[in-house]
mmCIF file of C-alpha atoms in Angstrom:
data_model
loop_
_atom_site.group_PDB
_atom_site.id
_atom_site.type_symbol
_atom_site.label_atom_id
_atom_site.label_comp_id
_atom_site.label_asym_id
_atom_site.label_seq_id
_atom_site.Cartn_x
_atom_site.Cartn_y
_atom_site.Cartn_z
ATOM 1 C CA MET A 1 8.880 238.002 37.545
ATOM 2 C CA SER A 2 9.965 238.290 41.187
ATOM 3 C CA LYS A 3 7.628 239.714 43.863
ATOM 4 C CA HIS A 4 8.659 242.485 46.216
ATOM 5 C CA ARG A 5 6.854 243.551 49.382
ATOM 6 C CA SER A 6 7.695 246.611 51.472
ATOM 7 C CA THR A 7 8.384 246.577 55.243
ATOM 8 C CA HIS A 8 5.062 248.170 56.190
ATOM 9 C CA ASN A 9 3.156 245.324 54.486
ATOM 10 C CA TRP A 10 4.893 242.822 56.729
ATOM 11 C CA LYS A 11 3.990 244.968 59.760
ATOM 12 C CA ASN A 12 0.343 245.058 58.674
ATOM 13 C CA GLY A 13 0.388 241.282 58.447
ATOM 14 C CA ASN A 14 1.745 241.049 61.999
ATOM 15 C CA TYR A 15 -0.975 243.382 63.277
ATOM 16 C CA LEU A 16 -3.621 241.227 61.573
ATOM 17 C CA ILE A 17 -2.382 238.035 63.183
ATOM 18 C CA LEU A 18 -2.115 239.754 66.593
ATOM 19 C CA GLY A 19 -5.661 241.062 66.219
ATOM 20 C CA THR A 20 -6.963 237.624 65.262
ATOM 21 C CA LEU A 21 -5.316 236.009 68.282
ATOM 22 C CA THR A 22 -6.738 238.705 70.557
ATOM 23 C CA LEU A 23 -10.221 238.058 69.156
ATOM 24 C CA ALA A 24 -9.860 234.329 69.718
ATOM 25 C CA LEU A 25 -8.712 234.846 73.284
ATOM 26 C CA GLY A 26 -11.665 237.127 73.893
ATOM 27 C CA LEU A 27 -14.095 234.527 72.590
ATOM 28 C CA ILE A 28 -12.565 231.830 74.749
ATOM 29 C CA LEU A 29 -12.735 234.007 77.842
ATOM 30 C CA GLY A 30 -16.251 235.011 76.887
ATOM 31 C CA GLY A 31 -17.232 231.387 76.625
ATOM 32 C CA VAL A 32 -15.883 230.769 80.086
ATOM 33 C CA TRP A 33 -17.668 233.881 81.429
ATOM 34 C CA PHE A 34 -20.974 232.796 79.979
ATOM 35 C CA ASN A 35 -20.480 229.144 80.990
ATOM 36 C CA GLN A 36 -19.854 227.936 77.394
ATOM 37 C CA PRO A 37 -17.482 225.024 76.822
ATOM 38 C CA VAL A 38 -14.096 226.292 75.757
ATOM 39 C CA ALA A 39 -13.762 223.537 73.112
ATOM 40 C CA ALA A 40 -16.975 224.675 71.463
ATOM 41 C CA VAL A 41 -15.706 228.200 71.261
ATOM 42 C CA VAL A 42 -12.341 227.056 69.878
ATOM 43 C CA ASP A 43 -14.144 225.005 67.208
ATOM 44 C CA ILE A 44 -15.818 228.151 66.047
ATOM 45 C CA VAL A 45 -12.532 229.986 65.581
ATOM 46 C CA GLN A 46 -10.294 228.636 62.845
ATOM 47 C CA ILE A 47 -7.074 230.493 62.273
ATOM 48 C CA THR A 48 -5.270 229.848 59.020
ATOM 49 C CA VAL A 49 -1.817 231.346 58.637
ATOM 50 C CA THR A 50 -0.558 231.440 55.102
ATOM 51 C CA ALA A 51 3.109 232.124 54.487
ATOM 52 C CA GLU A 52 4.215 233.465 51.139
ATOM 53 C CA VAL A 53 7.846 232.988 50.192
ATOM 54 C CA TYR A 54 9.301 235.480 47.789
ATOM 55 C CA LEU A 55 12.420 234.294 46.000
ATOM 56 C CA PRO A 56 14.860 236.527 44.155
ATOM 57 C CA ALA A 57 14.574 236.571 40.387
ATOM 58 C CA VAL A 58 16.781 233.988 38.687
ATOM 59 C CA VAL A 59 18.037 234.698 35.178
ATOM 60 C CA LEU A 60 18.740 231.516 33.283
ATOM 61 C CA ASN A 61 21.939 231.496 31.286
ATOM 62 C CA GLU A 62 21.398 231.679 27.569
ATOM 63 C CA THR A 63 22.724 228.880 25.424
ATOM 64 C CA PRO A 64 26.443 229.604 25.022
ATOM 65 C CA THR A 65 27.593 230.578 21.555
ATOM 66 C CA PRO A 66 29.290 227.549 20.018
ATOM 67 C CA VAL A 67 32.995 227.900 19.343
ATOM 68 C CA PRO A 68 33.685 227.562 15.601
ATOM 69 C CA SER A 69 35.165 224.158 14.921
ATOM 70 C CA ALA A 70 38.308 223.664 12.910
ATOM 71 C CA THR A 71 37.939 223.026 9.229
ATOM 72 C CA PRO A 72 38.656 219.492 7.964
ATOM 73 C CA ASN A 73 42.251 218.410 8.638
ATOM 74 C CA GLY A 74 42.790 221.414 10.896
ATOM 75 C CA TYR A 75 43.435 223.981 8.153
ATOM 76 C CA PRO A 76 42.486 227.597 8.940
ATOM 77 C CA ALA A 77 39.251 228.861 7.425
ATOM 78 C CA VAL A 78 41.088 231.525 5.394
ATOM 79 C CA ASP A 79 43.014 228.775 3.567
ATOM 80 C CA ALA A 80 39.817 226.855 2.837
ATOM 81 C CA ALA A 81 38.262 230.045 1.475
ATOM 82 C CA ARG A 82 41.156 230.564 -0.930
ATOM 83 C CA GLU A 83 40.997 226.944 -2.019
ATOM 84 C CA ASN A 84 37.262 227.137 -2.643
ATOM 85 C CA GLU A 85 37.752 230.267 -4.722
ATOM 86 C CA VAL A 86 40.158 228.406 -7.013
ATOM 87 C CA ILE A 87 37.610 225.599 -7.402
ATOM 88 C CA ALA A 88 34.864 228.096 -8.249
ATOM 89 C CA LEU A 89 37.032 229.892 -10.837
ATOM 90 C CA ILE A 90 38.105 226.631 -12.480
ATOM 91 C CA ASN A 91 34.508 225.484 -12.792
ATOM 92 C CA GLN A 92 33.420 228.886 -14.119
ATOM 93 C CA ASN A 93 35.977 228.538 -16.910
ATOM 94 C CA ARG A 94 34.804 225.013 -17.647
ATOM 95 C CA SER A 95 31.198 226.159 -17.708
ATOM 96 C CA SER A 96 32.036 228.907 -20.211
ATOM 97 C CA HIS A 97 33.364 226.144 -22.493
ATOM 98 C CA THR A 98 30.220 224.017 -21.976
ATOM 99 C CA LEU A 99 32.085 221.463 -19.862
ATOM 100 C CA ASN A 100 30.814 219.778 -16.714
ATOM 101 C CA PRO A 101 32.129 221.144 -13.409
ATOM 102 C CA LEU A 102 34.778 219.111 -11.636
ATOM 103 C CA VAL A 103 33.770 217.401 -8.392
ATOM 104 C CA THR A 104 35.699 218.239 -5.233
ATOM 105 C CA GLU A 105 37.112 215.021 -3.757
ATOM 106 C CA GLU A 106 38.363 215.121 -0.171
ATOM 107 C CA GLN A 107 41.173 212.670 -0.978
ATOM 108 C CA LEU A 108 42.490 214.979 -3.688
ATOM 109 C CA VAL A 109 42.149 217.905 -1.288
ATOM 110 C CA GLN A 110 44.345 215.996 1.163
ATOM 111 C CA SER A 111 47.015 215.249 -1.419
ATOM 112 C CA ALA A 112 46.973 218.843 -2.699
ATOM 113 C CA ARG A 113 47.231 220.282 0.822
ATOM 114 C CA ARG A 114 50.073 217.916 1.622
ATOM 115 C CA HIS A 115 52.090 219.305 -1.278
ATOM 116 C CA SER A 116 51.130 222.971 -0.785
ATOM 117 C CA ASP A 117 52.255 222.686 2.841
ATOM 118 C CA ASP A 118 55.515 221.087 1.704
ATOM 119 C CA MET A 119 56.038 223.862 -0.847
ATOM 120 C CA ALA A 120 55.380 226.600 1.698
ATOM 121 C CA THR A 121 57.545 225.001 4.386
ATOM 122 C CA HIS A 122 60.542 224.321 2.154
ATOM 123 C CA ASN A 123 60.091 226.948 -0.585
ATOM 124 C CA ASN A 124 59.659 224.057 -2.988
ATOM 125 C CA THR A 125 58.486 224.810 -6.537
ATOM 126 C CA SER A 126 58.666 221.281 -7.914
ATOM 127 C CA HIS A 127 56.078 218.551 -8.430
ATOM 128 C CA THR A 128 58.425 216.239 -6.530
ATOM 129 C CA GLY A 129 57.957 216.539 -2.790
ATOM 130 C CA THR A 130 60.904 217.151 -0.501
ATOM 131 C CA ASP A 131 60.228 213.619 0.791
ATOM 132 C CA GLY A 132 60.733 212.305 -2.752
ATOM 133 C CA SER A 133 57.012 211.698 -3.388
ATOM 134 C CA THR A 134 55.541 211.970 -6.873
ATOM 135 C CA VAL A 135 52.132 213.364 -7.778
ATOM 136 C CA LYS A 136 50.682 209.882 -8.203
ATOM 137 C CA GLN A 137 52.146 208.635 -4.918
ATOM 138 C CA ARG A 138 50.618 211.515 -2.949
ATOM 139 C CA ILE A 139 47.228 210.991 -4.611
ATOM 140 C CA GLU A 140 47.250 207.240 -4.018
ATOM 141 C CA GLU A 141 48.488 207.600 -0.433
ATOM 142 C CA ALA A 142 45.471 209.837 0.198
ATOM 143 C CA GLY A 143 43.260 206.906 -0.867
ATOM 144 C CA TYR A 144 42.411 207.964 -4.425
ATOM 145 C CA ASN A 145 43.119 205.385 -7.153
ATOM 146 C CA PRO A 146 43.344 207.260 -10.483
ATOM 147 C CA SER A 147 43.093 206.071 -14.050
ATOM 148 C CA TRP A 148 44.169 209.587 -15.035
ATOM 149 C CA HIS A 149 45.631 212.420 -12.989
ATOM 150 C CA GLY A 150 47.423 215.731 -13.274
ATOM 151 C CA GLU A 151 48.739 218.534 -11.090
ATOM 152 C CA ILE A 152 49.105 222.281 -11.406
ATOM 153 C CA ILE A 153 51.232 224.206 -8.927
ATOM 154 C CA ALA A 154 51.860 227.927 -8.618
ATOM 155 C CA TRP A 155 53.885 230.224 -6.394
ATOM 156 C CA GLY A 156 53.986 233.963 -5.725
ATOM 157 C CA PHE A 157 50.337 234.716 -6.547
ATOM 158 C CA PRO A 158 48.660 236.396 -3.539
ATOM 159 C CA ASP A 159 45.113 235.553 -4.626
ATOM 160 C CA ALA A 160 43.200 232.843 -6.438
ATOM 161 C CA ALA A 161 42.170 235.071 -9.338
ATOM 162 C CA GLY A 162 45.781 235.879 -10.221
ATOM 163 C CA ALA A 163 46.790 232.210 -10.195
ATOM 164 C CA VAL A 164 43.832 230.998 -12.269
ATOM 165 C CA ASN A 165 44.229 233.888 -14.739
ATOM 166 C CA TRP A 166 47.869 232.885 -15.247
ATOM 167 C CA TRP A 167 46.862 229.287 -15.886
ATOM 168 C CA MET A 168 44.156 230.228 -18.363
ATOM 169 C CA ASN A 169 46.671 232.307 -20.328
ATOM 170 C CA SER A 170 48.970 229.302 -20.716
ATOM 171 C CA SER A 171 47.800 226.900 -23.403
ATOM 172 C CA ILE A 172 49.132 223.814 -21.573
ATOM 173 C CA HIS A 173 47.728 224.821 -18.175
ATOM 174 C CA ARG A 174 44.417 225.755 -19.781
ATOM 175 C CA ALA A 175 44.228 222.391 -21.555
ATOM 176 C CA ASN A 176 44.403 220.616 -18.190
ATOM 177 C CA ILE A 177 41.756 222.830 -16.627
ATOM 178 C CA LEU A 178 39.474 222.157 -19.588
ATOM 179 C CA SER A 179 40.404 218.493 -19.948
ATOM 180 C CA THR A 180 37.562 216.056 -20.579
ATOM 181 C CA ASP A 181 39.666 213.346 -18.903
ATOM 182 C CA ALA A 182 39.415 215.119 -15.552
ATOM 183 C CA HIS A 183 36.396 214.387 -13.370
ATOM 184 C CA ASP A 184 37.526 215.333 -9.847
ATOM 185 C CA LEU A 185 39.804 217.882 -8.218
ATOM 186 C CA GLY A 186 41.236 219.037 -4.922
ATOM 187 C CA VAL A 187 42.993 222.305 -4.099
ATOM 188 C CA GLY A 188 45.616 223.141 -1.500
ATOM 189 C CA TYR A 189 46.965 226.529 -0.422
ATOM 190 C CA GLY A 190 49.976 227.262 1.761
ATOM 191 C CA ALA A 191 51.549 230.497 2.919
ATOM 192 C CA SER A 192 54.942 231.333 4.371
ATOM 193 C CA SER A 193 57.338 234.208 4.868
ATOM 194 C CA GLY A 194 59.676 232.638 2.307
ATOM 195 C CA ASP A 195 60.674 233.843 -1.148
ATOM 196 C CA PHE A 196 57.261 233.556 -2.816
ATOM 197 C CA GLY A 197 54.858 233.735 0.136
ATOM 198 C CA HIS A 198 51.913 231.950 -1.507
ATOM 199 C CA TYR A 199 51.796 228.404 -2.849
ATOM 200 C CA TRP A 200 48.930 226.774 -4.732
ATOM 201 C CA VAL A 201 48.295 223.143 -5.744
ATOM 202 C CA VAL A 202 45.488 221.660 -7.824
ATOM 203 C CA ASN A 203 45.215 217.891 -8.141
ATOM 204 C CA PHE A 204 43.046 216.579 -10.987
ATOM 205 C CA GLY A 205 41.864 212.996 -11.262
ATOM 206 C CA ARG A 206 39.554 210.389 -12.659
ATOM 207 C CA ARG A 207 39.062 207.203 -10.695
ATOM 208 C CA SER A 208 40.030 203.807 -12.072
ATOM 209 C CA GLY A 209 37.098 202.178 -13.829
ATOM 210 C CA ASP A 210 35.549 205.492 -14.900
ATOM 211 C CA ASP A 211 35.293 204.408 -18.559
ATOM 212 C CA LEU A 212 38.594 205.853 -19.800
ATOM 213 C CA PRO A 213 39.984 203.771 -22.678
ATOM 214 C CA ASP A 214 43.387 202.166 -22.269
ATOM 215 C CA ARG A 215 45.993 204.107 -24.183
ATOM 216 C CA THR A 216 49.665 204.882 -24.307
ATOM 217 C CA SER A 217 50.363 207.968 -22.242
ATOM 218 C CA PHE A 218 53.240 210.354 -21.711
ATOM 219 C CA TRP A 219 53.954 212.164 -18.451
ATOM 220 C CA CYS A 220 54.581 215.795 -19.344
ATOM 221 C CA THR A 221 55.770 218.739 -17.250
ATOM 222 C CA TYR A 222 55.860 222.435 -18.154
ATOM 223 C CA VAL A 223 57.147 225.381 -16.159
ATOM 224 C CA THR A 224 56.451 229.069 -16.773
ATOM 225 C CA GLY A 225 57.247 232.067 -14.623
ATOM 226 C CA THR A 226 59.223 235.100 -13.640
ATOM 227 C CA ALA A 227 61.515 235.913 -10.733
ATOM 228 C CA GLU A 228 58.479 236.804 -8.572
ATOM 229 C CA GLN A 229 55.945 234.134 -9.511
ATOM 230 C CA GLY A 230 55.457 231.089 -11.623
ATOM 231 C CA SER A 231 53.588 227.890 -12.296
ATOM 232 C CA SER A 232 54.108 224.332 -13.419
ATOM 233 C CA VAL A 233 51.812 221.641 -14.711
ATOM 234 C CA SER A 234 52.350 217.869 -14.845
ATOM 235 C CA PHE A 235 49.864 215.506 -16.464
ATOM 236 C CA TRP A 236 49.315 212.402 -18.554
ATOM 237 C CA SER A 237 49.071 213.031 -22.288
ATOM 238 C CA ASP A 238 48.046 210.436 -24.846
ATOM 239 C CA VAL A 239 50.375 212.060 -27.394
ATOM 240 C CA PRO A 240 54.057 212.942 -27.059
ATOM 241 C CA CYS A 241 54.392 216.014 -24.859
ATOM 242 C CA PRO A 242 53.432 218.961 -27.060
ATOM 243 C CA PRO A 243 55.391 222.223 -27.064
ATOM 244 C CA GLU A 244 54.078 225.080 -24.938
#
């Protein structure tokens, strides 16, 4: 806390010093008058002047509030929140069927976000990217080497609950969400002012070497939807592609 002293206190201090000097002078003159050595008299008088310095109060700056950092890969937090909601809903449905939750893999998140951004930018509702990429190519280019993989896409659903509810009411989409072949997943969300506004991608995978038996597989694709919204699923099936 800073100290403050009024003007009259400083004046009192000046009077005190002046009085002390006057007393010393009187003693010296008295010593001369009474034939006392001046040095002896001066030795008797010791004047100590103490100066007090009063500084203004200094308020230290508080630690600045950190600026929120960007989410991984620079995606806005609102997109990550939507993506995480899809993951939570998928795992809730798996849990209700006594299945293990799927593990979020950053590489699958990258591949899913790549395609959701492509869909939103070009109003694309296909599993084939506008650059010609396939599901497997996008997953592998993100650094994930799958022994099994699948992809669900959706468009026109403004929230995660609507998209997941649609998938769970489609037998083929539901079979992929509840697949025992799947071990990992990643979700991407993109938005635009285009025809459908909202675009969702889920990439499913199981890494090579994760004890899946070798088998003949069929790459199957199904599309369902209306003029306002829709969804498609592509995946490996070990039997000829079943009807919806």
